Amino acid sequence: MRSLLPLSLLLLLAAAYSGGGSARGLRAARGQGPRDSSVSPSVTSAPFWVRLSPELVAVPPGGSVWLNCSSSCPLPEGSGLVTQLQRGKTVSGLSWMSYQLLDVRAWSSDVRCFITCEGKTRWATARVTAYKQPHSVILEPPVLVGSEYTLRCRVTHVFPVGFLVVTLRRGGRVIYSESLERFTRLGLANVTLTYVLSSGPCDLWQPVTCHARLNLDGLVVRSSSAPVTLTAFAWSTKSKALSFTSIAVLAGILLALGAAYLRKRRVMQARVQGRVEGEGRNGSHRLS
Ligand SMILES: *[C@@H]1O[C@H](CO)[C@@H](O)[C@H](O)[C@H]1NC(C)=O
Ligand SMILES: *[C@@H]1O[C@H](CO)[C@@H](O)[C@H](O)[C@H]1NC(C)=O
């Protein structure tokens, strides 16, 4: 037996982070020119390999990282790095170059390096991911009104919010899950999920938990709230009949961007900004 109960979800996003997003393609930094090599490389047509390591690396937003472009070529004639990330120091050895990348704010950046050996150029790629595990995941004490509980879960200081999934579980079972994938290129965000639950007697004593999961290309970061238990209330025959949950979900999205975030946007990111605001306006919708 199914019947309609109101469930509502409110996600409140507040970007507190001033420099999120990427400036794709506009700051492609070129690598060094050919390196001086006065000694002719030994004559061999054997293929050489080029490696950029680590191939996949994660940093906190705004952090920095070193990538090492190395090769089997004994005497490279040239090498360089192509990236939209800000460059820092460079250290080099005989057949490797190590590059520092600064202020990583795009959630994912592809970095390429090349090495030229005996007139042939080979490339290697790596990916730099920026993420911030939520500072906290807090499930507030449930508020009981009539036969409905209002559950509110707050996920603070998380990045990138577009890869976040917030899930409510009761006794291990998923009672609600929301992916925030439509929110792209925001900075650090606070997310509040509000869910109205009509609880059946069978589940009453099972603890409810809130889970935040960042699902980043091959890297999964999980955080959970402490469990809360729904308190008992008098069951009428009617509410027993309604013990099967999850019928209708009313979801609303409200997006608030921090003032500092707006001010510090680069001019070339104005288009991105417009899209974010558009998402905010169109965010209110119904899920079934
Ligand atoms: C996000 O939440 C944290 C902790 O509750 C708070 O200190 C911070 O001001 C919030 N940021 C925004 C932009 O609302
Ligand atoms: C870069 O990689 C090469 C080859 O693996 C290694 O010999 C060199 O020490 C590395 N450099 C740095 C700075 O890690």
Coordinates of C-alpha atoms in Angstrom, one line a residue, residues 17-25 27 57-63 65 83-86 102-111 127-132 159-161 163 184-188 216 261 265-266 269:
Y17 CA 35.8 30.2 -1.4
S18 CA 37.1 33.0 -3.5
G19 CA 39.0 31.4 -6.4
G20 CA 37.3 28.2 -7.5
G21 CA 36.9 27.2 -11.0
S22 CA 39.4 27.0 -13.8
A23 CA 40.5 29.2 -16.5
R24 CA 40.7 26.6 -19.2
G25 CA 43.1 27.1 -22.0
R27 CA 47.0 30.4 -19.4
V57 CA 47.5 13.4 -7.6
A58 CA 45.0 15.1 -5.3
V59 CA 45.7 18.4 -3.4
P60 CA 43.5 20.6 -1.3
P61 CA 42.0 23.6 -3.2
G62 CA 44.7 26.3 -3.4
G63 CA 47.5 23.8 -2.8
V65 CA 52.2 19.9 -6.2
T83 CA 49.3 23.2 -18.2
Q84 CA 46.7 25.8 -17.4
L85 CA 47.8 25.7 -13.8
Q86 CA 50.1 28.3 -12.3
L102 CA 50.8 26.4 -7.6
D103 CA 47.4 27.4 -6.3
V104 CA 45.5 24.4 -7.8
R105 CA 41.8 25.4 -7.8
A106 CA 40.2 23.6 -10.7
W107 CA 38.8 20.3 -9.4
S108 CA 40.6 18.5 -12.2
S109 CA 43.4 19.6 -14.5
D110 CA 45.2 17.7 -17.2
V111 CA 48.9 18.4 -17.4
R127 CA 45.9 14.7 -13.7
V128 CA 45.8 17.0 -10.8
T129 CA 42.6 16.9 -8.7
A130 CA 41.7 19.5 -6.1
Y131 CA 39.3 18.5 -3.4
K132 CA 38.3 19.3 0.1
F159 CA 34.8 21.1 -2.7
P160 CA 33.9 20.4 -5.5
V161 CA 30.3 20.3 -4.7
F163 CA 30.8 15.7 -7.2
T184 CA 29.7 23.0 -11.4
R185 CA 32.7 25.2 -10.8
L186 CA 31.7 26.5 -7.4
G187 CA 34.2 27.1 -4.6
L188 CA 34.1 25.7 -1.2
L216 CA 36.2 12.1 -8.0
Y261 CA 33.8 35.0 -4.3
R265 CA 36.4 36.4 -10.1
R266 CA 38.6 37.1 -13.0
Q269 CA 35.4 33.8 -15.8

